Amino acid sequence: MKISLHLLTSLTLTQLFITLIVFVHCVESTYYCSTAGGVDPCTLAETLYEPYARTGNCEYNGVYAPCDRYITPGWYKSDDLVLDNCPVLNSCGAVYPIWMNGTFPQVADGVVSRTLCKTGFGGCCVRQYDLQIKNCGTSYVYCLPALDSCPERLCFGTNGTCEYPTTVAITTTVAITTTAVVDSTVSLREYRNLKTRYVVAIVAVILLVISLSGFATLMSFCYIKKRRKDREISQSRVELATDETGVESNGSPPHLHFQPK
Ligand SMILES: *[C@@H]1O[C@H](CO)[C@@H](O)[C@H](O)[C@H]1NC(C)=O
Ligand SMILES: *[C@@H]1O[C@H](CO)[C@@H](O)[C@H](O)[C@H]1NC(C)=O
């Protein structure tokens, strides 16, 4: 009994620990790439976030200052392939371009994981991100993360027009002349970014509380069992002592009323 209790406790502890580690590690990187419920990312994918000027030939444009920090993590589709070789600094419309260090999957492979690399002053892979990619037959879909800082951007394609759409140009011109608009644009983006992070944090806290309360219940259950067992032992000791001293068993001491059964 004692051994099985110990085993149970340590098993629960280990389980809790592993669950926590796996959870913390996985939740932010994969929850938005989830294909649970049999949803096909090929149909789920949205048009690429700010698709313009992402090709390897486009230099960073300080007026538009595009950046994938504000991307809503999730599945995206693109006619251009994600760049699978190291681009130079100041390309893909960014100062620090992001590329895929890996091979393109086959249709039969389904969703696969790949590594994204950031080109920096230190080399071709100064920072890594996770990428999920699926071959949908005629094109690929990508589960893209929000990047850490600006101006970092994912590369799609090698050669293209580096023009920005006029609608973006108008918005940006207004934003530059009116600081208030700049502020509200930034805060909206930050808000979206923050919202995602808060949802993750809240879910994490809720799950942590659930696991902890489950653990606490188990511990108190074990404690009660142990107390009962201790009482039984001391009870049998009292009985033993009573037998030895030859006291009448009818005259039970008051505490014997607590004896279970
Ligand atoms: C790309 O990945 C391969 C295999 O994991 C690794 O050997 C290589 O160093 C990586 N390239 C860069 C630039 O990090
Ligand atoms: C890239 O496109 C330009 C014109 O858009 C063309 O002149 C050039 O040859 C192309 N380069 C490559 C490598 O395809």
Short mmCIF file of C-alpha atoms and ligand atoms in Angstrom, two decimals:
data_model
loop_
_atom_site.label_atom_id
_atom_site.label_comp_id
_atom_site.label_asym_id
_atom_site.label_seq_id
_atom_site.Cartn_x
_atom_site.Cartn_y
_atom_site.Cartn_z
CA MET A 1 0.00 0.00 0.00
CA LYS A 2 2.75 2.40 1.01
CA ILE A 3 4.81 1.59 -2.07
CA SER A 4 1.87 2.01 -4.45
CA LEU A 5 1.03 5.36 -2.83
CA HIS A 6 4.60 6.52 -3.25
CA LEU A 7 4.59 5.32 -6.83
CA LEU A 8 1.32 7.10 -7.50
CA THR A 9 2.62 10.36 -6.01
CA SER A 10 5.87 10.32 -7.93
CA LEU A 11 4.04 9.32 -11.11
CA THR A 12 1.66 12.23 -10.70
CA LEU A 13 4.55 14.60 -10.04
CA THR A 14 6.47 13.41 -13.08
CA GLN A 15 3.35 13.58 -15.19
CA LEU A 16 2.63 17.10 -14.02
CA PHE A 17 6.17 18.18 -14.74
CA ILE A 18 6.29 16.66 -18.22
CA THR A 19 2.87 18.04 -19.06
CA LEU A 20 3.94 21.51 -17.96
CA ILE A 21 7.18 21.46 -19.93
CA VAL A 22 5.56 20.08 -23.07
CA PHE A 23 2.68 22.50 -22.69
CA VAL A 24 4.81 25.61 -22.24
CA HIS A 25 7.03 24.55 -25.11
CA CYS A 26 4.27 23.70 -27.51
CA VAL A 27 1.45 26.07 -26.83
CA GLU A 28 2.80 29.24 -28.39
CA SER A 29 4.44 27.56 -31.34
CA THR A 30 1.71 25.15 -32.39
CA TYR A 31 -1.70 26.17 -31.18
CA TYR A 32 -2.23 28.39 -34.18
CA CYS A 33 -0.93 25.67 -36.52
CA SER A 34 -3.42 23.18 -35.13
CA THR A 35 -5.04 20.88 -37.69
CA ALA A 36 -7.15 19.24 -34.99
CA GLY A 37 -10.67 18.36 -36.03
CA GLY A 38 -9.45 17.33 -39.47
CA VAL A 39 -9.35 20.87 -40.82
CA ASP A 40 -7.20 20.92 -43.94
CA PRO A 41 -4.75 23.85 -43.89
CA CYS A 42 -4.99 23.89 -47.70
CA THR A 43 -8.56 25.22 -47.39
CA LEU A 44 -7.87 27.12 -44.16
CA ALA A 45 -4.99 29.20 -45.50
CA GLU A 46 -5.43 32.93 -45.98
CA THR A 47 -3.76 35.17 -48.52
CA LEU A 48 -0.25 36.00 -47.40
CA TYR A 49 0.04 38.86 -44.92
CA GLU A 50 1.34 42.00 -46.70
CA PRO A 51 2.30 39.99 -49.80
CA TYR A 52 4.05 42.85 -51.59
CA ALA A 53 7.82 43.33 -51.89
CA ARG A 54 8.71 39.99 -50.35
CA THR A 55 10.98 38.77 -53.13
CA GLY A 56 14.73 38.45 -52.67
CA ASN A 57 15.43 41.45 -54.92
CA CYS A 58 13.48 43.99 -52.81
CA GLU A 59 15.43 46.24 -50.47
CA TYR A 60 14.06 47.56 -47.19
CA ASN A 61 11.77 50.53 -47.66
CA GLY A 62 11.85 52.83 -44.63
CA VAL A 63 8.67 54.65 -45.68
CA TYR A 64 6.45 51.56 -45.60
CA ALA A 65 8.59 49.73 -43.04
CA PRO A 66 6.87 46.35 -43.48
CA CYS A 67 7.47 43.85 -40.71
CA ASP A 68 6.24 40.35 -39.82
CA ARG A 69 6.17 41.06 -36.12
CA TYR A 70 2.54 42.04 -36.56
CA ILE A 71 1.52 38.96 -38.52
CA THR A 72 -1.38 37.03 -37.04
CA PRO A 73 0.16 33.57 -36.59
CA GLY A 74 -1.62 30.99 -38.74
CA TRP A 75 -1.87 29.34 -42.12
CA TYR A 76 -1.06 31.40 -45.21
CA LYS A 77 -0.83 30.63 -48.90
CA SER A 78 1.42 32.22 -51.47
CA ASP A 79 1.95 31.84 -55.21
CA ASP A 80 5.67 32.39 -54.66
CA LEU A 81 7.69 29.74 -52.86
CA VAL A 82 9.21 30.54 -49.51
CA LEU A 83 12.89 31.22 -50.18
CA ASP A 84 14.93 28.08 -49.48
CA ASN A 85 18.40 29.59 -49.64
CA CYS A 86 20.16 32.28 -47.65
CA PRO A 87 19.30 35.81 -48.85
CA VAL A 88 21.60 38.78 -48.32
CA LEU A 89 20.90 41.42 -45.68
CA ASN A 90 18.51 44.15 -46.83
CA SER A 91 16.31 41.99 -49.06
CA CYS A 92 12.70 40.72 -49.12
CA GLY A 93 11.65 44.23 -48.13
CA ALA A 94 13.41 43.82 -44.79
CA VAL A 95 16.76 44.51 -43.23
CA TYR A 96 16.76 40.99 -41.77
CA PRO A 97 15.19 38.51 -44.23
CA ILE A 98 13.87 35.14 -43.02
CA TRP A 99 14.25 32.02 -45.16
CA MET A 100 13.57 28.29 -44.91
CA ASN A 101 16.54 26.05 -44.25
CA GLY A 102 15.09 22.78 -45.56
CA THR A 103 13.41 20.99 -48.41
CA PHE A 104 9.88 21.27 -49.78
CA PRO A 105 7.62 18.35 -48.81
CA GLN A 106 5.66 16.06 -51.13
CA VAL A 107 1.85 15.96 -51.13
CA ALA A 108 1.96 12.60 -49.32
CA ASP A 109 4.04 14.07 -46.48
CA GLY A 110 1.14 16.17 -45.19
CA VAL A 111 2.01 18.89 -42.69
CA VAL A 112 5.74 18.90 -41.91
CA SER A 113 7.98 21.02 -39.67
CA ARG A 114 10.85 23.06 -41.03
CA THR A 115 13.29 25.60 -39.64
CA LEU A 116 13.22 29.25 -40.55
CA CYS A 117 16.52 31.14 -40.38
CA LYS A 118 17.12 34.85 -39.95
CA THR A 119 19.93 36.37 -41.95
CA GLY A 120 21.83 38.75 -39.71
CA PHE A 121 25.20 40.43 -39.50
CA GLY A 122 26.52 37.30 -37.81
CA GLY A 123 25.59 34.96 -40.67
CA CYS A 124 22.79 33.09 -42.42
CA CYS A 125 21.10 31.74 -39.31
CA VAL A 126 21.47 34.09 -36.35
CA ARG A 127 18.00 33.14 -35.05
CA GLN A 128 15.61 30.29 -35.77
CA TYR A 129 11.82 30.07 -35.93
CA ASP A 130 9.50 27.10 -36.46
CA LEU A 131 7.65 26.71 -39.72
CA GLN A 132 4.91 24.26 -40.68
CA ILE A 133 4.48 23.63 -44.36
CA LYS A 134 2.13 21.52 -46.48
CA ASN A 135 2.17 20.67 -50.14
CA CYS A 136 -1.36 21.18 -51.48
CA GLY A 137 -0.58 19.89 -54.98
CA THR A 138 -0.41 23.09 -57.01
CA SER A 139 0.90 25.30 -54.22
CA TYR A 140 2.15 25.25 -50.65
CA VAL A 141 0.61 26.56 -47.46
CA TYR A 142 2.68 27.79 -44.53
CA CYS A 143 1.93 28.19 -40.85
CA LEU A 144 3.85 31.35 -40.07
CA PRO A 145 4.85 32.67 -36.63
CA ALA A 146 4.95 36.30 -35.56
CA LEU A 147 8.59 37.36 -35.66
CA ASP A 148 10.49 38.90 -32.75
CA SER A 149 11.47 42.30 -34.03
CA CYS A 150 11.42 44.78 -36.89
CA PRO A 151 12.46 44.96 -39.64
CA GLU A 152 12.33 41.16 -39.97
CA ARG A 153 10.34 39.63 -42.80
CA LEU A 154 9.76 36.31 -44.51
CA CYS A 155 10.99 35.88 -48.09
CA PHE A 156 8.72 34.56 -50.83
CA GLY A 157 10.14 34.33 -54.35
CA THR A 158 13.41 35.55 -55.80
CA ASN A 159 12.50 38.17 -58.35
CA GLY A 160 9.45 40.36 -58.43
CA THR A 161 8.15 43.88 -58.46
CA CYS A 162 8.97 45.72 -55.26
CA GLU A 163 6.00 48.04 -55.52
CA TYR A 164 3.61 48.66 -52.69
CA PRO A 165 -0.12 48.84 -53.47
CA THR A 166 -1.58 52.34 -53.73
CA THR A 167 -4.02 51.71 -50.89
CA VAL A 168 -1.09 51.00 -48.61
CA ALA A 169 0.70 54.06 -49.97
CA ILE A 170 -2.30 56.29 -49.14
CA THR A 171 -2.68 54.90 -45.65
CA THR A 172 1.01 55.26 -44.97
CA THR A 173 1.14 58.84 -46.32
CA VAL A 174 -1.74 59.79 -44.03
CA ALA A 175 -0.03 57.99 -41.19
CA ILE A 176 3.17 59.93 -41.74
CA THR A 177 1.53 63.35 -41.87
CA THR A 178 -0.72 62.69 -38.88
CA THR A 179 1.05 61.31 -35.86
CA ALA A 180 -2.27 60.37 -34.26
CA VAL A 181 -2.98 57.98 -37.14
CA VAL A 182 0.48 56.45 -36.76
CA ASP A 183 -0.19 55.94 -33.07
CA SER A 184 -3.58 54.32 -33.62
CA THR A 185 -2.21 52.08 -36.39
CA VAL A 186 0.64 50.93 -34.18
CA SER A 187 -1.59 50.43 -31.15
CA LEU A 188 -4.06 48.38 -33.20
CA ARG A 189 -1.23 46.14 -34.37
CA GLU A 190 0.23 45.92 -30.87
CA TYR A 191 -3.24 45.20 -29.56
CA ARG A 192 -3.67 42.23 -31.91
CA ASN A 193 -0.25 40.97 -30.94
CA LEU A 194 -0.99 41.42 -27.23
CA LYS A 195 -4.42 39.84 -27.52
CA THR A 196 -2.92 36.64 -28.92
CA ARG A 197 -0.37 36.54 -26.14
CA TYR A 198 -2.97 37.19 -23.44
CA VAL A 199 -5.20 34.40 -24.69
CA VAL A 200 -2.24 32.01 -24.55
CA ALA A 201 -1.30 33.21 -21.05
CA ILE A 202 -4.87 32.87 -19.74
CA VAL A 203 -5.27 29.36 -21.16
CA ALA A 204 -1.90 28.42 -19.64
CA VAL A 205 -2.91 29.74 -16.21
CA ILE A 206 -6.28 27.95 -16.31
CA LEU A 207 -4.67 24.64 -17.22
CA LEU A 208 -2.02 25.12 -14.54
CA VAL A 209 -4.69 25.78 -11.90
CA ILE A 210 -6.63 22.69 -13.00
CA SER A 211 -3.53 20.48 -12.80
CA LEU A 212 -2.50 21.94 -9.44
CA SER A 213 -5.94 21.50 -7.89
CA GLY A 214 -6.05 17.93 -9.18
CA PHE A 215 -2.67 17.33 -7.62
CA ALA A 216 -3.77 18.95 -4.34
CA THR A 217 -6.89 16.78 -4.22
CA LEU A 218 -4.79 13.68 -4.69
CA MET A 219 -2.36 14.78 -2.00
CA SER A 220 -5.10 15.50 0.54
CA PHE A 221 -6.72 12.16 -0.27
CA CYS A 222 -3.41 10.44 0.41
CA TYR A 223 -2.97 12.46 3.63
CA ILE A 224 -6.43 11.46 4.92
CA LYS A 225 -5.71 7.82 4.14
CA LYS A 226 -2.40 8.02 5.96
CA ARG A 227 -4.02 9.67 9.00
CA ARG A 228 -6.67 6.94 9.13
CA LYS A 229 -4.02 4.27 8.90
CA ASP A 230 -1.94 5.91 11.69
CA ARG A 231 -5.03 6.04 13.87
CA GLU A 232 -5.73 2.37 13.21
CA ILE A 233 -2.18 1.50 14.23
CA SER A 234 -2.32 3.50 17.48
CA GLN A 235 -5.76 2.03 18.10
CA SER A 236 -4.44 -1.53 17.86
CA ARG A 237 -1.59 -0.51 20.17
CA VAL A 238 -4.10 0.70 22.75
CA GLU A 239 -6.02 -2.56 22.41
CA LEU A 240 -2.81 -4.51 22.82
CA ALA A 241 -1.89 -2.52 25.94
CA THR A 242 -5.39 -2.99 27.34
CA ASP A 243 -5.16 -6.75 26.83
CA GLU A 244 -1.77 -6.87 28.58
CA THR A 245 -2.90 -4.93 31.65
CA GLY A 246 -6.04 -7.10 31.84
CA VAL A 247 -8.52 -4.22 31.95
CA GLU A 248 -12.14 -5.20 31.24
CA SER A 249 -12.90 -4.74 27.54
CA ASN A 250 -16.46 -3.44 28.37
CA GLY A 251 -15.02 -0.30 29.98
CA SER A 252 -13.75 1.20 26.78
CA PRO A 253 -11.84 4.48 27.07
CA PRO A 254 -13.68 7.45 25.43
CA HIS A 255 -11.31 7.72 22.48
CA LEU A 256 -12.18 4.21 21.39
CA HIS A 257 -15.54 5.59 20.15
CA PHE A 258 -13.61 7.01 17.19
CA GLN A 259 -12.54 3.56 16.13
CA PRO A 260 -13.68 2.94 12.52
CA LYS A 261 -16.14 0.01 12.11
C1 LIG B 1 20.73 24.34 -42.39
O1 LIG B 1 20.37 23.11 -41.84
C2 LIG B 1 21.38 22.12 -41.94
C3 LIG B 1 20.82 20.82 -41.43
O2 LIG B 1 20.11 20.98 -40.23
C4 LIG B 1 22.59 22.57 -41.16
O3 LIG B 1 23.62 21.62 -41.27
C5 LIG B 1 23.08 23.89 -41.72
O4 LIG B 1 24.15 24.38 -40.97
C6 LIG B 1 21.95 24.90 -41.73
N1 LIG B 1 22.38 26.11 -42.40
C7 LIG B 1 22.55 27.27 -41.77
C8 LIG B 1 22.97 28.41 -42.57
O5 LIG B 1 22.33 27.38 -40.58
C1 LIG B 2 14.31 39.90 -62.49
O1 LIG B 2 13.34 40.72 -63.10
C2 LIG B 2 13.86 41.73 -63.91
C3 LIG B 2 12.75 42.58 -64.47
O2 LIG B 2 11.61 42.52 -63.68
C4 LIG B 2 14.69 41.11 -65.04
O3 LIG B 2 15.29 42.13 -65.81
C5 LIG B 2 15.77 40.23 -64.46
O4 LIG B 2 16.47 39.56 -65.49
C6 LIG B 2 15.15 39.21 -63.53
N1 LIG B 2 16.21 38.45 -62.89
C7 LIG B 2 16.13 37.14 -62.75
C8 LIG B 2 17.27 36.50 -62.04
O5 LIG B 2 15.21 36.47 -63.14
#
